[in-house]
Amino acid sequence: MDVVFFFQWLDGSMLAEFSKSSSGIFAVVQTIHIASMVVLGGMLLLGDLRMLNVVLPDVPSSLVIENTKKWIYLALVFIVLSGIYEASAIAMKLAYNSFFFAKMAGLSMGIVFILSLRSAVYRRAPGLVYPEGSSQTLSQSDTLRPWIVKLVAVTNLLIWFGVASSGRWIGFS
């Protein structure tokens, strides 16, 4: 399927005209994009490394995952919105860039993975401690084996490392 027509449309849009003509705003949006990537990477590392028992072993994993979730979602929103703005300025270059398509495929896979498998597995991770007074409890039969949780954590880190590295290669090509 040829998608060049989409990039031609984006290149001729008002958003592209604005992003090409206002370098100061483009720099601010790029800063927001990079800062959001740092927040996303940090929250994913913190949560996944906690599930691997590498960091914060004395802090309940449910607390870490619950507190990082909102920052992950917020960072993803800012990444996507600022990424669209940035892409509009170089749309025709991206139309022929294989690393861009690799990044978009990885980004899509990462978002689906976070919203589905990672969330489902981390909710059923063994050893979860819920706050006092909470009605949530998991019986031993409801929890998953620790190796499954660790496999999901490593897989998530690999997916997002792939997204970051392919995104970096966009600038080199």
Short mmCIF file of N, CA and C in Angstrom, two decimals, residues 28-107:
data_model
loop_
_atom_site.label_atom_id
_atom_site.label_comp_id
_atom_site.label_asym_id
_atom_site.label_seq_id
_atom_site.Cartn_x
_atom_site.Cartn_y
_atom_site.Cartn_z
N VAL A 28 10.56 24.53 20.81
CA VAL A 28 9.83 24.28 22.06
C VAL A 28 9.11 22.93 21.99
N VAL A 29 8.45 22.67 20.85
CA VAL A 29 7.74 21.40 20.68
C VAL A 29 8.72 20.22 20.70
N GLN A 30 9.88 20.41 20.10
CA GLN A 30 10.89 19.36 20.10
C GLN A 30 11.39 19.10 21.53
N THR A 31 11.52 20.14 22.32
CA THR A 31 11.91 19.99 23.72
C THR A 31 10.85 19.22 24.49
N ILE A 32 9.59 19.54 24.25
CA ILE A 32 8.48 18.81 24.89
C ILE A 32 8.51 17.34 24.47
N HIS A 33 8.78 17.09 23.20
CA HIS A 33 8.84 15.71 22.68
C HIS A 33 9.95 14.93 23.40
N ILE A 34 11.12 15.52 23.50
CA ILE A 34 12.25 14.85 24.14
C ILE A 34 12.01 14.68 25.64
N ALA A 35 11.49 15.71 26.29
CA ALA A 35 11.20 15.59 27.73
C ALA A 35 10.15 14.50 27.99
N SER A 36 9.17 14.41 27.13
CA SER A 36 8.15 13.36 27.28
C SER A 36 8.74 11.98 27.08
N MET A 37 9.69 11.87 26.15
CA MET A 37 10.36 10.58 25.95
C MET A 37 11.17 10.19 27.18
N VAL A 38 11.79 11.18 27.81
CA VAL A 38 12.56 10.91 29.03
C VAL A 38 11.63 10.45 30.15
N VAL A 39 10.49 11.11 30.30
CA VAL A 39 9.53 10.71 31.33
C VAL A 39 9.02 9.30 31.05
N LEU A 40 8.65 9.03 29.80
CA LEU A 40 8.16 7.69 29.44
C LEU A 40 9.23 6.64 29.72
N GLY A 41 10.44 6.88 29.26
CA GLY A 41 11.52 5.92 29.47
C GLY A 41 11.81 5.71 30.95
N GLY A 42 11.81 6.78 31.71
CA GLY A 42 12.08 6.66 33.14
C GLY A 42 10.99 5.88 33.87
N MET A 43 9.75 6.16 33.55
CA MET A 43 8.65 5.46 34.22
C MET A 43 8.60 3.98 33.82
N LEU A 44 8.86 3.70 32.55
CA LEU A 44 8.90 2.30 32.11
C LEU A 44 10.05 1.55 32.76
N LEU A 45 11.21 2.19 32.79
CA LEU A 45 12.36 1.55 33.45
C LEU A 45 12.08 1.30 34.93
N LEU A 46 11.53 2.29 35.59
CA LEU A 46 11.25 2.15 37.02
C LEU A 46 10.27 1.00 37.27
N GLY A 47 9.18 0.97 36.52
CA GLY A 47 8.19 -0.09 36.71
C GLY A 47 8.70 -1.47 36.34
N ASP A 48 9.34 -1.57 35.19
CA ASP A 48 9.81 -2.89 34.74
C ASP A 48 10.98 -3.39 35.57
N LEU A 49 11.89 -2.50 35.93
CA LEU A 49 13.00 -2.93 36.78
C LEU A 49 12.52 -3.29 38.18
N ARG A 50 11.44 -2.65 38.64
CA ARG A 50 10.84 -3.06 39.93
C ARG A 50 10.26 -4.46 39.81
N MET A 51 9.61 -4.76 38.70
CA MET A 51 9.04 -6.09 38.52
C MET A 51 10.13 -7.15 38.37
N LEU A 52 11.31 -6.73 37.94
CA LEU A 52 12.46 -7.64 37.87
C LEU A 52 13.23 -7.70 39.19
N ASN A 53 12.76 -6.94 40.19
CA ASN A 53 13.41 -6.85 41.51
C ASN A 53 14.83 -6.30 41.44
N VAL A 54 15.08 -5.40 40.49
CA VAL A 54 16.39 -4.77 40.37
C VAL A 54 16.44 -3.49 41.19
N VAL A 55 15.35 -2.74 41.19
CA VAL A 55 15.29 -1.49 41.96
C VAL A 55 14.11 -1.53 42.93
N LEU A 56 14.22 -0.79 44.00
CA LEU A 56 13.16 -0.63 45.00
C LEU A 56 12.55 -1.95 45.47
N PRO A 57 13.35 -2.91 45.87
CA PRO A 57 12.77 -4.20 46.28
C PRO A 57 11.91 -4.12 47.54
N ASP A 58 12.09 -3.07 48.35
CA ASP A 58 11.31 -2.94 49.58
C ASP A 58 9.99 -2.20 49.37
N VAL A 59 9.79 -1.63 48.19
CA VAL A 59 8.56 -0.91 47.88
C VAL A 59 7.61 -1.88 47.17
N PRO A 60 6.35 -1.92 47.59
CA PRO A 60 5.41 -2.82 46.92
C PRO A 60 5.32 -2.51 45.43
N SER A 61 5.37 -3.54 44.61
CA SER A 61 5.35 -3.34 43.17
C SER A 61 4.05 -2.70 42.70
N SER A 62 2.95 -3.01 43.39
CA SER A 62 1.67 -2.41 43.00
C SER A 62 1.71 -0.89 43.16
N LEU A 63 2.41 -0.42 44.17
CA LEU A 63 2.54 1.02 44.40
C LEU A 63 3.35 1.68 43.29
N VAL A 64 4.45 1.03 42.91
CA VAL A 64 5.30 1.57 41.84
C VAL A 64 4.53 1.59 40.52
N ILE A 65 3.89 0.50 40.17
CA ILE A 65 3.17 0.41 38.90
C ILE A 65 2.02 1.41 38.86
N GLU A 66 1.27 1.52 39.95
CA GLU A 66 0.14 2.44 39.99
C GLU A 66 0.59 3.89 39.86
N ASN A 67 1.70 4.25 40.50
CA ASN A 67 2.18 5.63 40.46
C ASN A 67 2.88 5.98 39.15
N THR A 68 3.40 5.01 38.43
CA THR A 68 4.04 5.31 37.15
C THR A 68 3.05 5.31 36.00
N LYS A 69 1.91 4.65 36.17
CA LYS A 69 0.95 4.50 35.08
C LYS A 69 0.45 5.84 34.54
N LYS A 70 0.07 6.75 35.42
CA LYS A 70 -0.47 8.03 34.96
C LYS A 70 0.58 8.84 34.20
N TRP A 71 1.85 8.74 34.63
CA TRP A 71 2.93 9.46 33.94
C TRP A 71 3.22 8.85 32.57
N ILE A 72 3.10 7.53 32.48
CA ILE A 72 3.29 6.86 31.19
C ILE A 72 2.24 7.32 30.20
N TYR A 73 0.98 7.35 30.62
CA TYR A 73 -0.10 7.76 29.72
C TYR A 73 0.04 9.23 29.31
N LEU A 74 0.37 10.08 30.27
CA LEU A 74 0.55 11.49 29.97
C LEU A 74 1.70 11.70 29.00
N ALA A 75 2.81 11.02 29.22
CA ALA A 75 3.97 11.12 28.33
C ALA A 75 3.62 10.65 26.92
N LEU A 76 2.87 9.57 26.81
CA LEU A 76 2.47 9.07 25.49
C LEU A 76 1.63 10.08 24.73
N VAL A 77 0.72 10.75 25.42
CA VAL A 77 -0.10 11.78 24.77
C VAL A 77 0.78 12.90 24.24
N PHE A 78 1.70 13.39 25.05
CA PHE A 78 2.59 14.47 24.60
C PHE A 78 3.53 14.02 23.49
N ILE A 79 3.99 12.78 23.55
CA ILE A 79 4.87 12.26 22.50
C ILE A 79 4.14 12.21 21.17
N VAL A 80 2.93 11.70 21.17
CA VAL A 80 2.17 11.57 19.92
C VAL A 80 1.83 12.95 19.35
N LEU A 81 1.34 13.84 20.19
CA LEU A 81 0.94 15.18 19.69
C LEU A 81 2.15 15.97 19.19
N SER A 82 3.22 15.97 19.94
CA SER A 82 4.41 16.72 19.50
C SER A 82 5.06 16.03 18.31
N GLY A 83 4.97 14.71 18.25
CA GLY A 83 5.52 13.98 17.11
C GLY A 83 4.80 14.30 15.81
N ILE A 84 3.50 14.46 15.87
CA ILE A 84 2.73 14.84 14.67
C ILE A 84 3.18 16.22 14.19
N TYR A 85 3.34 17.14 15.13
CA TYR A 85 3.79 18.49 14.78
C TYR A 85 5.17 18.44 14.14
N GLU A 86 6.08 17.69 14.73
CA GLU A 86 7.44 17.60 14.19
C GLU A 86 7.45 16.91 12.83
N ALA A 87 6.66 15.87 12.69
CA ALA A 87 6.61 15.13 11.42
C ALA A 87 6.07 15.99 10.29
N SER A 88 5.20 16.92 10.61
CA SER A 88 4.63 17.76 9.56
C SER A 88 5.69 18.63 8.89
N ALA A 89 6.74 18.97 9.62
CA ALA A 89 7.79 19.82 9.06
C ALA A 89 8.68 19.07 8.07
N ILE A 90 8.79 17.75 8.23
CA ILE A 90 9.67 16.97 7.35
C ILE A 90 8.93 15.76 6.77
N ALA A 91 7.67 15.98 6.45
CA ALA A 91 6.80 14.88 6.03
C ALA A 91 7.34 14.12 4.83
N MET A 92 7.82 14.81 3.81
CA MET A 92 8.27 14.11 2.60
C MET A 92 9.56 13.33 2.86
N LYS A 93 10.39 13.81 3.75
CA LYS A 93 11.59 13.06 4.11
C LYS A 93 11.19 11.76 4.82
N LEU A 94 10.20 11.85 5.70
CA LEU A 94 9.76 10.67 6.45
C LEU A 94 9.06 9.65 5.57
N ALA A 95 8.46 10.10 4.48
CA ALA A 95 7.73 9.19 3.59
C ALA A 95 8.62 8.11 3.02
N TYR A 96 9.90 8.38 2.92
CA TYR A 96 10.85 7.43 2.33
C TYR A 96 11.88 6.93 3.35
N ASN A 97 11.60 7.09 4.63
CA ASN A 97 12.54 6.73 5.68
C ASN A 97 12.07 5.44 6.36
N SER A 98 12.80 4.36 6.17
CA SER A 98 12.40 3.07 6.75
C SER A 98 12.48 3.07 8.27
N PHE A 99 13.36 3.87 8.85
CA PHE A 99 13.45 3.93 10.30
C PHE A 99 12.21 4.59 10.91
N PHE A 100 11.62 5.53 10.18
CA PHE A 100 10.38 6.15 10.65
C PHE A 100 9.28 5.11 10.74
N PHE A 101 9.16 4.27 9.73
CA PHE A 101 8.12 3.25 9.74
C PHE A 101 8.41 2.19 10.80
N ALA A 102 9.68 1.90 11.04
CA ALA A 102 10.05 0.97 12.11
C ALA A 102 9.67 1.57 13.47
N LYS A 103 9.90 2.87 13.63
CA LYS A 103 9.54 3.53 14.89
C LYS A 103 8.04 3.53 15.09
N MET A 104 7.27 3.82 14.05
CA MET A 104 5.82 3.84 14.17
C MET A 104 5.27 2.44 14.47
N ALA A 105 5.86 1.42 13.86
CA ALA A 105 5.43 0.05 14.14
C ALA A 105 5.76 -0.31 15.59
N GLY A 106 6.96 0.05 16.03
CA GLY A 106 7.34 -0.22 17.41
C GLY A 106 6.51 0.57 18.41
N LEU A 107 6.23 1.83 18.09
CA LEU A 107 5.41 2.66 18.96
C LEU A 107 4.01 2.07 19.10
#
